[in-house]
Coordinates of C-alpha atoms and ligand atoms in Angstrom, one line a residue:
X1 CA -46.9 17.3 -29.5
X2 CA -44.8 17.0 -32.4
X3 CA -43.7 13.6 -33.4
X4 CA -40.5 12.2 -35.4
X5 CA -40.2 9.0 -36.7
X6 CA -36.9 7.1 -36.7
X7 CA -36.2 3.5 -38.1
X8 CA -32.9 1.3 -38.3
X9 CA -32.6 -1.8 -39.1
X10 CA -30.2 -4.7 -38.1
X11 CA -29.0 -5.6 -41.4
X12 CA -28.3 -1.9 -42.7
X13 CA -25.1 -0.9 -41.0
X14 CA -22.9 2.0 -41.4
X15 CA -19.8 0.6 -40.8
X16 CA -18.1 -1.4 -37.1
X17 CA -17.5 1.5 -34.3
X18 CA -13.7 1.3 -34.1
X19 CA -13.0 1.6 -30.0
X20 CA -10.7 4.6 -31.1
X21 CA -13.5 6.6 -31.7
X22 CA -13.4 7.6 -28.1
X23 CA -9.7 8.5 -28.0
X24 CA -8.8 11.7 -26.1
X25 CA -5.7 14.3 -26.1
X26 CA -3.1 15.4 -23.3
X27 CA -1.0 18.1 -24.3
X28 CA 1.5 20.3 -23.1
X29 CA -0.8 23.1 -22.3
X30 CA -2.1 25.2 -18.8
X31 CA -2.8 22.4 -16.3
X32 CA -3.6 19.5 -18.6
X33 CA 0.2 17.6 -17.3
X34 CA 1.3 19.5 -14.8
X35 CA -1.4 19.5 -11.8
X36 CA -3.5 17.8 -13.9
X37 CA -2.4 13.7 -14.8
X38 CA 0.8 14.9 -13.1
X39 CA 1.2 16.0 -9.3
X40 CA 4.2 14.6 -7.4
X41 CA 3.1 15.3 -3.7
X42 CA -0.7 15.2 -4.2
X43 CA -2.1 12.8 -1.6
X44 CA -3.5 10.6 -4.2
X45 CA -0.3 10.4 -6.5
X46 CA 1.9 7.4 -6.6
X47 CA 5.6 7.6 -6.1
X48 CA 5.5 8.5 -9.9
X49 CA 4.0 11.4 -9.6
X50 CA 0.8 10.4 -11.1
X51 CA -2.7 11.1 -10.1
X52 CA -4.7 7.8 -9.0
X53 CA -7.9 10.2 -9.1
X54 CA -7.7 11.1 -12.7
X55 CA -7.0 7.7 -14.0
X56 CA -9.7 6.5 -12.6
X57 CA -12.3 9.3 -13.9
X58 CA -10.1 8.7 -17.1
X59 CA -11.4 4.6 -16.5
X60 CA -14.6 5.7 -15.9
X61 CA -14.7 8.1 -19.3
X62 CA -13.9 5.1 -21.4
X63 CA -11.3 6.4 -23.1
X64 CA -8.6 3.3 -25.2
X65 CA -6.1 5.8 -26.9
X66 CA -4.4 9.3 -25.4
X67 CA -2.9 11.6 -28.1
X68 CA 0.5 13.5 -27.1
X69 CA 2.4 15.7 -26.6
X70 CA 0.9 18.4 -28.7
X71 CA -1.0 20.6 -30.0
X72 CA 0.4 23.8 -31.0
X73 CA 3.2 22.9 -28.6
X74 CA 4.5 20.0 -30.4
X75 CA 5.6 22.3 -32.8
X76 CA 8.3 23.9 -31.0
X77 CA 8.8 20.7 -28.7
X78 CA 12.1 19.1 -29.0
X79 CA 11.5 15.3 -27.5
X80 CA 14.8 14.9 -26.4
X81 CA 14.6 18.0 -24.0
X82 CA 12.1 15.6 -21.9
X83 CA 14.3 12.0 -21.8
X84 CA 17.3 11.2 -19.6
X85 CA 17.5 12.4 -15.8
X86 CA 15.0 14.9 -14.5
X87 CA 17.3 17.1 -12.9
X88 CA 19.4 17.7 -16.0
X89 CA 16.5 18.5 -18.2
X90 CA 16.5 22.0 -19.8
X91 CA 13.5 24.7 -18.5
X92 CA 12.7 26.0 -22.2
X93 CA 9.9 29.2 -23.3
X94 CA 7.0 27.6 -24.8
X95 CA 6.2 29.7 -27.6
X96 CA 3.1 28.1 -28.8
X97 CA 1.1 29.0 -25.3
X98 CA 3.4 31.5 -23.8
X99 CA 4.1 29.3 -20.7
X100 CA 7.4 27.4 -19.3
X101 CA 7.8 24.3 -19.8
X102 CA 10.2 22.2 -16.8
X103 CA 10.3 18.8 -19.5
X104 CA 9.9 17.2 -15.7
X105 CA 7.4 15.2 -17.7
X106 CA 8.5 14.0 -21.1
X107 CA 7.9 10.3 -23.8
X108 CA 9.3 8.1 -20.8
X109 CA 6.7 9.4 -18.0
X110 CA 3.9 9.6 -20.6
X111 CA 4.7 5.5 -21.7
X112 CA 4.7 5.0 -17.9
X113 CA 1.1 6.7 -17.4
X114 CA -0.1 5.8 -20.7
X115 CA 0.4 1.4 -19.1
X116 CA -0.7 2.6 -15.8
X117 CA -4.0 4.5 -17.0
X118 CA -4.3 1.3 -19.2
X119 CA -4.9 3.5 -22.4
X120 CA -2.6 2.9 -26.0
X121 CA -0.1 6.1 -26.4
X122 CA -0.8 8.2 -29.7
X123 CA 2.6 10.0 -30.3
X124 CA 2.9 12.9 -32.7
X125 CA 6.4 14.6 -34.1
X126 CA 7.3 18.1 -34.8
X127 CA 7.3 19.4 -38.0
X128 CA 7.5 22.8 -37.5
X129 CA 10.6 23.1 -36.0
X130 CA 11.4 19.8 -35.9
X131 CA 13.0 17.8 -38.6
X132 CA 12.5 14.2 -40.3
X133 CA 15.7 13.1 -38.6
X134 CA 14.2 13.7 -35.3
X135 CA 11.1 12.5 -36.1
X136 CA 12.7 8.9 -37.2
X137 CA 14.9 9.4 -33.9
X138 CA 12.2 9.3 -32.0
X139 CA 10.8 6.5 -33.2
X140 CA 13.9 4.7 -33.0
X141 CA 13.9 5.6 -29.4
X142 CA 10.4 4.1 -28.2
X143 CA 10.6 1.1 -30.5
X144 CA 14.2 -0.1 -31.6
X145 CA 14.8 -3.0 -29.9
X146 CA 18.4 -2.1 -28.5
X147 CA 22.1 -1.7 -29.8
X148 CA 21.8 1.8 -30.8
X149 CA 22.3 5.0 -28.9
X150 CA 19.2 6.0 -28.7
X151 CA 17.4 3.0 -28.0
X152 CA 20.2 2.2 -25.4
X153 CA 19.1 5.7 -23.6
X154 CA 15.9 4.7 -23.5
X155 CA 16.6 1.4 -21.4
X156 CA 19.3 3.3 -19.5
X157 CA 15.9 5.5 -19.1
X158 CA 14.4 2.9 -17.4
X159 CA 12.7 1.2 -20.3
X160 CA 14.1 -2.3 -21.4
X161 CA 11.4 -3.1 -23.9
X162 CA 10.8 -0.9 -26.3
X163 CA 7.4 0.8 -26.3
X164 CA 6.3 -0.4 -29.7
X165 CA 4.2 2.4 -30.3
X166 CA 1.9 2.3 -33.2
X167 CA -0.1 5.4 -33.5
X168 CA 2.0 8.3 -34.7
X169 CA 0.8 12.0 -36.0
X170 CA 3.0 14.0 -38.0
X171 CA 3.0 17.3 -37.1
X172 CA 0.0 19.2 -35.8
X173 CA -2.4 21.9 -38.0
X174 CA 0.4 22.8 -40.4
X175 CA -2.3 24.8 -41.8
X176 CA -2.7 26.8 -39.4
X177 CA -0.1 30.8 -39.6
X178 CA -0.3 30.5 -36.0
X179 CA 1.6 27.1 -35.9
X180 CA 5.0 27.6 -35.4
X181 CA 7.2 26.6 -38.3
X182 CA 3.2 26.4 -40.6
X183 CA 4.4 25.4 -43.7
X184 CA 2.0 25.4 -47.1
X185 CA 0.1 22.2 -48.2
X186 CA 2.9 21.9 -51.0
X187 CA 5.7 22.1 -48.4
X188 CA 4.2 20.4 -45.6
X189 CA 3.1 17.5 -48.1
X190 CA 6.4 17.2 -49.0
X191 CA 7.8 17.1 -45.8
X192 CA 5.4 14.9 -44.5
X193 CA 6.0 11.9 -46.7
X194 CA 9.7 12.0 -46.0
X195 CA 8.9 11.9 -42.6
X196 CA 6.6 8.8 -43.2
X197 CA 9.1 7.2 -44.8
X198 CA 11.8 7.8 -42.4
X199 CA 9.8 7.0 -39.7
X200 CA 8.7 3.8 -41.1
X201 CA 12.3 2.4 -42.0
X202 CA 13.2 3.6 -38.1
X203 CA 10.4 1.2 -37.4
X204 CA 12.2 -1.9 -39.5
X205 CA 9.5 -1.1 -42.1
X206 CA 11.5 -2.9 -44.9
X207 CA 10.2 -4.3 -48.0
X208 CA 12.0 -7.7 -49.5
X209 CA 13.2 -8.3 -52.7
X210 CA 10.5 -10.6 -52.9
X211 CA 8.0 -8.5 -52.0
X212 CA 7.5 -9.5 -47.9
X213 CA 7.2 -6.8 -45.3
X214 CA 9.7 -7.0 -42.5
X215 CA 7.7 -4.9 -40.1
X216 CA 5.5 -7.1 -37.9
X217 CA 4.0 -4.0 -36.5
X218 CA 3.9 -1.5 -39.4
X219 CA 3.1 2.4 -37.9
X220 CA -0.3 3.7 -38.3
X221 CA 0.6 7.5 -39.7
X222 CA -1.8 10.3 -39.4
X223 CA -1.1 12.8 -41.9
X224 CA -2.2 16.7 -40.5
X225 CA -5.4 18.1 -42.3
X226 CA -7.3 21.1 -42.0
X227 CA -7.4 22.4 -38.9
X228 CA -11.5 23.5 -38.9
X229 CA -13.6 24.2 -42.7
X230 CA -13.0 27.8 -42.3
X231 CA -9.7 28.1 -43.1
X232 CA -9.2 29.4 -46.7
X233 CA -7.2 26.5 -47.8
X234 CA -9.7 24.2 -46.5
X235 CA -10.4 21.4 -48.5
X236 CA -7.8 22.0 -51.2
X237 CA -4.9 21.9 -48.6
X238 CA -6.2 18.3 -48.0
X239 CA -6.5 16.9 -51.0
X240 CA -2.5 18.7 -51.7
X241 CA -1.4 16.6 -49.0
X242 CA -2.6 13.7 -49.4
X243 CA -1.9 13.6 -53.3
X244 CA 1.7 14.2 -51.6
X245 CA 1.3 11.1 -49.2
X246 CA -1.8 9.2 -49.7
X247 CA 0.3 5.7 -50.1
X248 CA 3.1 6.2 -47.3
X249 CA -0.5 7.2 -44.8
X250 CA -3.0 5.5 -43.1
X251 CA -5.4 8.6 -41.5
X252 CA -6.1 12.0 -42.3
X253 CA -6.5 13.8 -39.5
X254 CA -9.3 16.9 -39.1
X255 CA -10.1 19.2 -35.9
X256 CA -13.1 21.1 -35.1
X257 CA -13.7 23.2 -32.0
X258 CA -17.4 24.4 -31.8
X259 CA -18.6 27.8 -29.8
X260 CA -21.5 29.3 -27.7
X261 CA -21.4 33.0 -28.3
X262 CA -22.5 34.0 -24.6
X263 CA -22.2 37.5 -26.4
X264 CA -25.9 36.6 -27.3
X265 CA -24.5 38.1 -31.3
X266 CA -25.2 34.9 -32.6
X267 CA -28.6 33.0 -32.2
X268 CA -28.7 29.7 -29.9
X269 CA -29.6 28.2 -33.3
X270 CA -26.2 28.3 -34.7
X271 CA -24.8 26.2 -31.8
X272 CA -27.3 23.9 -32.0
X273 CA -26.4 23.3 -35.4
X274 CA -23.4 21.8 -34.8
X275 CA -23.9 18.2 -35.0
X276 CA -25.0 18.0 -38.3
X277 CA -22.2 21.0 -39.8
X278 CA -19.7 18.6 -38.6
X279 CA -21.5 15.6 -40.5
X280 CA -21.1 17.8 -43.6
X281 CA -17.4 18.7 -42.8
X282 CA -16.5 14.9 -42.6
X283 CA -18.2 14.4 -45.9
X284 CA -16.3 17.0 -47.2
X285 CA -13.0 15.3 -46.6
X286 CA -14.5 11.5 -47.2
X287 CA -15.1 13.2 -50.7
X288 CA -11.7 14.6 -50.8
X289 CA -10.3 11.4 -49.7
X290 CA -12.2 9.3 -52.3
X291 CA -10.6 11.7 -54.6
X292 CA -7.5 11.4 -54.3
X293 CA -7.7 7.7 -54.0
X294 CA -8.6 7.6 -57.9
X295 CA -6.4 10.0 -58.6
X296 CA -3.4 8.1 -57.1
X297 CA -5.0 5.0 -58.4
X298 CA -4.8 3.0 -54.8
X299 CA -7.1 0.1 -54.0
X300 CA -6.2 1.5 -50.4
X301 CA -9.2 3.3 -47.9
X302 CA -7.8 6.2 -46.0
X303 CA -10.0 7.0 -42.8
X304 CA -9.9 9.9 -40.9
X305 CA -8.6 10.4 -37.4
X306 CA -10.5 13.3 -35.9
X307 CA -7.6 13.9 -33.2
X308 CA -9.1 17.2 -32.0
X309 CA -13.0 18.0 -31.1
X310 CA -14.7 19.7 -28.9
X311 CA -17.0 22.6 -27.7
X312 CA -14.6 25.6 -26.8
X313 CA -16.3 28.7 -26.0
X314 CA -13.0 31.0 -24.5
X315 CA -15.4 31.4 -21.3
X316 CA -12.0 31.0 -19.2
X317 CA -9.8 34.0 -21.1
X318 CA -6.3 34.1 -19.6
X319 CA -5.6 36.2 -16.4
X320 CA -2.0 35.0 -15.2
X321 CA 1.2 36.3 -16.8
X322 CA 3.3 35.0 -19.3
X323 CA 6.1 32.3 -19.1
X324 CA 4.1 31.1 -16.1
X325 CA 4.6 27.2 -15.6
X326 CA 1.1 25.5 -16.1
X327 CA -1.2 28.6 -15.9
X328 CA -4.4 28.3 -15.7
X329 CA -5.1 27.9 -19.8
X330 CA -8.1 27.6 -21.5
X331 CA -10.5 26.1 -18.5
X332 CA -13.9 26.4 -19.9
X333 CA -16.4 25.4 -17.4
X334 CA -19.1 23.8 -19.7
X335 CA -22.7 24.4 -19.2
X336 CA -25.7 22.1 -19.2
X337 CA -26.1 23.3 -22.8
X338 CA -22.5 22.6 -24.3
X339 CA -23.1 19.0 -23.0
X340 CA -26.4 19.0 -25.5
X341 CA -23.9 20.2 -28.5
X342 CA -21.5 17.4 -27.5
X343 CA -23.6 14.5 -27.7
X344 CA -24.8 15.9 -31.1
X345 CA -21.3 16.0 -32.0
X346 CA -21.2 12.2 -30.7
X347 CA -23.5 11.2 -32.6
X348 CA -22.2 12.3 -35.9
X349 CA -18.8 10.5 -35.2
X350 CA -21.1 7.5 -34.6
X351 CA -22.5 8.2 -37.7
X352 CA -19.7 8.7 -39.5
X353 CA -18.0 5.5 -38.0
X354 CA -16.9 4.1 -41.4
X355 CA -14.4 6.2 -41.8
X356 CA -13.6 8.2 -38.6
X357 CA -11.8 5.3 -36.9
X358 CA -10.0 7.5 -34.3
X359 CA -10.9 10.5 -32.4
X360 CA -9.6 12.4 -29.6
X361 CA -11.8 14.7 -27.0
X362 CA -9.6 17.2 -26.7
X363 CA -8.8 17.7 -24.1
X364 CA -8.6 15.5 -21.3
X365 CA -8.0 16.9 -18.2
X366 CA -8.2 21.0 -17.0
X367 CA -7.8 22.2 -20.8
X368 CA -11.3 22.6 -22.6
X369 CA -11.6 18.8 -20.6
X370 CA -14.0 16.6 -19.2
X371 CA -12.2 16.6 -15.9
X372 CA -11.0 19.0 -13.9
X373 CA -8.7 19.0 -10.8
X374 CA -7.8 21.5 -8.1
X375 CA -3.9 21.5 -6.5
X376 CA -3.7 19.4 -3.9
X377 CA -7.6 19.0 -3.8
X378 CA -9.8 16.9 -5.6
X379 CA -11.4 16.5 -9.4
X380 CA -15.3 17.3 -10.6
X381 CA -16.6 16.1 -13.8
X382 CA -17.6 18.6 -16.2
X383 CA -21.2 18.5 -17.6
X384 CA -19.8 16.5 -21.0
X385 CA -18.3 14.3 -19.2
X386 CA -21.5 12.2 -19.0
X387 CA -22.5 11.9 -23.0
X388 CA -19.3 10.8 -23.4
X389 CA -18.9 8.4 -20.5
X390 CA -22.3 6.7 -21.4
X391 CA -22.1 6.8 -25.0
X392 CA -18.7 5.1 -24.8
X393 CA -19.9 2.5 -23.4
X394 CA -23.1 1.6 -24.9
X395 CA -22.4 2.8 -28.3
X396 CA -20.4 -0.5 -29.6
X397 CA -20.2 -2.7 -32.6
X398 CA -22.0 -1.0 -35.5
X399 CA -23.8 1.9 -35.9
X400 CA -26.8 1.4 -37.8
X401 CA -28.1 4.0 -40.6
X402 CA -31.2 5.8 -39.4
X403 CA -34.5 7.1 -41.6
X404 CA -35.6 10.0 -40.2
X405 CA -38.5 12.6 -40.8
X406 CA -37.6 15.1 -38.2
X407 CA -38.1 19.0 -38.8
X408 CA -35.1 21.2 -39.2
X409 CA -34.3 24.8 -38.1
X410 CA -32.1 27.3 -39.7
X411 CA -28.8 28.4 -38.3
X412 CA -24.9 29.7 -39.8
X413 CA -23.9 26.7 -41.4
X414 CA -27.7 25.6 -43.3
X415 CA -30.1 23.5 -41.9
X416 CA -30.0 20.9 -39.0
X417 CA -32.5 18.0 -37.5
X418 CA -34.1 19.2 -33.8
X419 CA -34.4 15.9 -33.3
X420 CA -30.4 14.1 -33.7
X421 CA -29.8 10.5 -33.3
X422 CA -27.3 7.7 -33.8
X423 CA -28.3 4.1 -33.1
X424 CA -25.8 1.3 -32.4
X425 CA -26.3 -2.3 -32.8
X426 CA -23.4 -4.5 -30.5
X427 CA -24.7 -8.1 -31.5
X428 CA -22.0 -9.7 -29.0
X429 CA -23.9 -7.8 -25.9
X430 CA -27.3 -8.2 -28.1
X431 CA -27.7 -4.8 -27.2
X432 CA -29.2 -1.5 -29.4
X433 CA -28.8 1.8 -27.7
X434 CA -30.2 5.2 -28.9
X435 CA -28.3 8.5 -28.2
X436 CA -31.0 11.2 -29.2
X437 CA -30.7 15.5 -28.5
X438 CA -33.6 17.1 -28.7
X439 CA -32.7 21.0 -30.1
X440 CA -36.3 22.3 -29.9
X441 CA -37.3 24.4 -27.6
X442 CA -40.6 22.2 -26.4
X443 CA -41.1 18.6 -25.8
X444 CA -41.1 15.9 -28.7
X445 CA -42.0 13.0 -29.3
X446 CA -40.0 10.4 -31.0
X447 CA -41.4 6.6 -32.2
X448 CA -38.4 4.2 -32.5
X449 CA -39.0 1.7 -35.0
X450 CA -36.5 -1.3 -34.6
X451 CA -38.8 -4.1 -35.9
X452 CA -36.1 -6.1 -37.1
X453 CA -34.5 -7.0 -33.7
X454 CA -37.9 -8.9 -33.1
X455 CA -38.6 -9.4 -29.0
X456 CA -36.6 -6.4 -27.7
X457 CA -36.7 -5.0 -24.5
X458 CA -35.4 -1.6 -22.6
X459 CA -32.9 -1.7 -20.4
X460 CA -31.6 1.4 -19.5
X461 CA -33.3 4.7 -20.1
X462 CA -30.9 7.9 -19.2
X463 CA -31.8 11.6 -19.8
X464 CA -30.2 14.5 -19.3
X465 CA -32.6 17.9 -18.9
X466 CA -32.4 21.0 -17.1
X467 CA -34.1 24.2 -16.7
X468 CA -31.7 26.3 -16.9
X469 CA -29.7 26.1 -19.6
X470 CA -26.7 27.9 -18.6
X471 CA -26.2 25.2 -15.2
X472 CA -22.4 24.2 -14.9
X473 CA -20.5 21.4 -12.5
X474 CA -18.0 22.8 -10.0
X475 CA -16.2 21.6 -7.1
X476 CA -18.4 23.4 -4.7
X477 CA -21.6 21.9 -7.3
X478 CA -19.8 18.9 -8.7
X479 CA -23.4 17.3 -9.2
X480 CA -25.7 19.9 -10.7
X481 CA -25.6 19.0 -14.1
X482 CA -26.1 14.7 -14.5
X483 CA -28.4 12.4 -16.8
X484 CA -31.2 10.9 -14.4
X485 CA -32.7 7.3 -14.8
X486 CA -35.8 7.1 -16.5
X487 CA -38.8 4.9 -16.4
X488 CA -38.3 2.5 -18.7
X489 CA -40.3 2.2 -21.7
X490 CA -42.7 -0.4 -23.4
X491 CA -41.7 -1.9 -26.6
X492 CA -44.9 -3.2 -28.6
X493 CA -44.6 -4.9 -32.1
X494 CA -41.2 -3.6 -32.1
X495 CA -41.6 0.3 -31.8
X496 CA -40.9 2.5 -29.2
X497 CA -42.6 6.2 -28.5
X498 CA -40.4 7.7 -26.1
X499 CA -41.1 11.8 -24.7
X500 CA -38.2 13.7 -25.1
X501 CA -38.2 17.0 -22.8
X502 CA -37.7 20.5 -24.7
X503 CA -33.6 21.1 -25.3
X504 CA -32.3 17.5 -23.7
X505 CA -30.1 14.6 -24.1
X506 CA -31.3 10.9 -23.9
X507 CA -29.6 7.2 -24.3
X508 CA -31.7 4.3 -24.5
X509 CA -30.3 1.0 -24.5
X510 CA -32.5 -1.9 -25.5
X511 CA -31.3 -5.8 -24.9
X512 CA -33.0 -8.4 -27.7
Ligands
AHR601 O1 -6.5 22.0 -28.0 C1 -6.0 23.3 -27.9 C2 -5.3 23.7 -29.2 O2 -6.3 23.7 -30.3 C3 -4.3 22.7 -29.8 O3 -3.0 22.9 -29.2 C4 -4.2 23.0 -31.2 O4 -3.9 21.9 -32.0 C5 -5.6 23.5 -31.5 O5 -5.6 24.7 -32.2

């Protein structure tokens, strides 16, 4: 049997694993709100309308930090269409997804859910059709203390305290023709650093003459970045931007959406190479960033916010007609395979944890989502729902930088490792844990070396296998697809031979 050899050590870190690394993204799309987080009537909503069985799958996910409202629909969205008394709210076309949109749920119910489901709200404003006035409006609205219009409405809205939110993204894949309002990386640059500006004086963001900041809670701004590396502006429309912004910023944000070709026109292989194509796409735009750090002379680090990832393989095209209100949209049901792709993909934001401090899954619930939910009936969890619910939770701290010799197969995008790993170190829990895929097609084994954590012990051994690759979750099958407990394995003199089976997913967490 074929062996790799990994080694980390405890004193050679990548960089601390910011919690935000396993955000996650609700957006005004199909069945994500509406039926999804959102069901007034369901037997397990509260008098809010909000689902008590998704927040606690949501719990149980892990996830700190939920991105809204959009999307491609932020970009027609105008937030005040979704304040003020539900009755009087305007039903309005969303042209982004085809779909009608009640504003039933809007900022107000999302603050609500957001302090019920106990996660931090990541807002975003519209700047496709939307304007920096009603981007700083907004933010006046969820965190001016009172004594304005707006920030009156929002307590006559039911919220006395403003919302102090922090995490704002402005605008959403401005790169992208089929955005509505897409601007180019000149125009949107532009654009987006008066919004930052705007938004940060809305936000009391005030310099004195002597040089002190005002703001004791200064916005975190997430400029828009390339939509996915195949996009013919990619990665000059990045570096445009943020040669536009780079000061008034503090993320760049990047999405990525990867694909099975069930067609069968494209070999397994380029799938499997996902993992380490995204690694090279994040070093792409660490490079860019670096780059236009010198150029702008600023001592400052941009990191990247990678607000939109996921597998999405259009298995669930639409059927319903337009101007429907929450159709079923985009409800890929993921195979046993697609959760092998998404722990690889894991693993390189893990590995990339120096400067990817914030992700989001997108989505969250019903759309390309972890979770999925039937009217009136009850939820299953998708097959990636368990990398990510047991990687958040184990992977903490640090991650640690890995030597590897594994082989590598060819596929689309170059070369990638069969065997793909990320190693965290979480010296408060004095615990090490080991996400590895195996991408070959027989078993391998793999010999840990982690000398340097001296008497170290296992303490958890999951896997995730199955013979047929193609196996889904569903509510009639909820349970199909789901990592096993292993036997746990011997550490001698500090290494570890483990067997991983062909084409499956392990986490090993090892207590010293
Ligand atoms: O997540 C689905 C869509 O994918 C989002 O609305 C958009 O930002 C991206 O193209």
């Amino acid at each position: 049997m074929k062996k790799t050899k990994i080694f980390a050590d405890a004193n050679l870190a990548i960089g601390e694993i910011d919690p935000n690394l396993y955000g996650s993204f609700i957006e005004h799309i199909g069945r994500a709100v509406y039926e999804g987080i959102y069901e007034p009537g369901h037997p397990a909503a509260d008098k809010e309308g909000f689902r008590g069985d998704v927040i606690e799958l949501i719990r149980e996910l892990g996830v700190p930090i939920v991105r809204y409202p959009g999307g491609n629909f932020l970009s027609g969205y105008d937030w005040m269409d979704g304040i003020g008394p539900k009755e009087k709210r305007p039903t309005r076309l969303d042209l982004a997804w085809f779909s009608t949109e009640t504003n039933e749920f809007g900022t107000d119910e999302f603050m609500k859910w957001c302090k019920k489901a106990e996660v931090t709200p990541m807002m975003a404003v519209n700047m496709g059709t939307g304007t920096i006035r009603d981007a700083a409006r907004l933010v006046e609205y969820c965190n001016h203390e009172g004594g304005t219009d707006l920030s009156e409405m929002r307590k006559a809205n039911g919220a006395k305290e403003p919302y102090h939110v922090r995490y704002w993204c402005i605008g959403n894949e401005m790169d992208g023709p089929w955005q509505i309002g897409h601007l180019t990386a000149d125009e949107y640059g532009k654009k987006a650093l008066e919004a930052a500006k705007v938004m940060r004086w809305a936000n009391g963001e005030f310099k004195g003459d002597d040089g002190s900041d005002w703001a004791t809670d200064p916005l975190k701004l997430i400029v828009s970045g390339s939509s996915n590396h195949e996009m013919k502006t990619f990665p000059e429309w990045d570096r445009v931007v943020l040669e536009h912004t780079y000061r008034h910023v503090d993320y760049l944000s990047m999405h990525r959406y990867y694909m099975y070709d069930a067609g069968r026109e494209r070999p397994l292989e380029d799938f499997l190479g996902s993992a380490d194509d995204m690694n090279e796409y994040i070093g792409t735009l660490k490079a860019t960033i670096e780059y236009v750090r010198a150029k702008v002379r600023s001592k400052k680090r941009l990191h990247i916010s990678f607000d939109e990832w996921n597998i999405w393989s259009v298995t669930a095209p639409r059927t319903e007609p337009l101007w429907k209100k929450a159709p079923h949209l985009l409800e890929d049901v993921y195979t046993f395979q697609d959760a092998l792709v998404f722990a690889g993909l894991m693993n390189t934001l893990l590995n990339n944890c120096d400067v990817v401090k914030l992700a989001c899954l997108a989505q969250l619930v019903n759309v390309i989502a972890p979770i999925m939910t039937k009217k009136q009936g009850g939820v299953f969890k998708q097959t990636t729902f368990y990398p990510f619910r047991y990687i958040s939770h184990a992977a903490r701290g640090e991650t640690l930088r890995t030597f590897s010799d594994s082989d590598v197969f060819e596929n689309m995008y170059g070369t990638a490792r069969y065997i793909n790993e990320a190693v965290s170190h979480d010296k408060n829990t004095r615990s090490v844990s080991v996400s590895l895929c195996n991408y070959a097609q027989e078993a391998r084994e793999v010999e840990l070396e982690l000398r340097s954590f001296g008497d170290l012990h296992a303490a958890q051994y999951l896997e995730m296998t199955n013979s047929d690759l193609l196996a889904t979750n569903g509510f009639d099958h909820p349970d199909e697809v789901k990592p096993h407990e292993n036997e746990l394995p011997c550490v001698k003199d500090g290494k570890v031979t483990l067997k991983l089976p062909a084409m499956s997913w392990s986490l090993v967490t090892f207590k010293y």
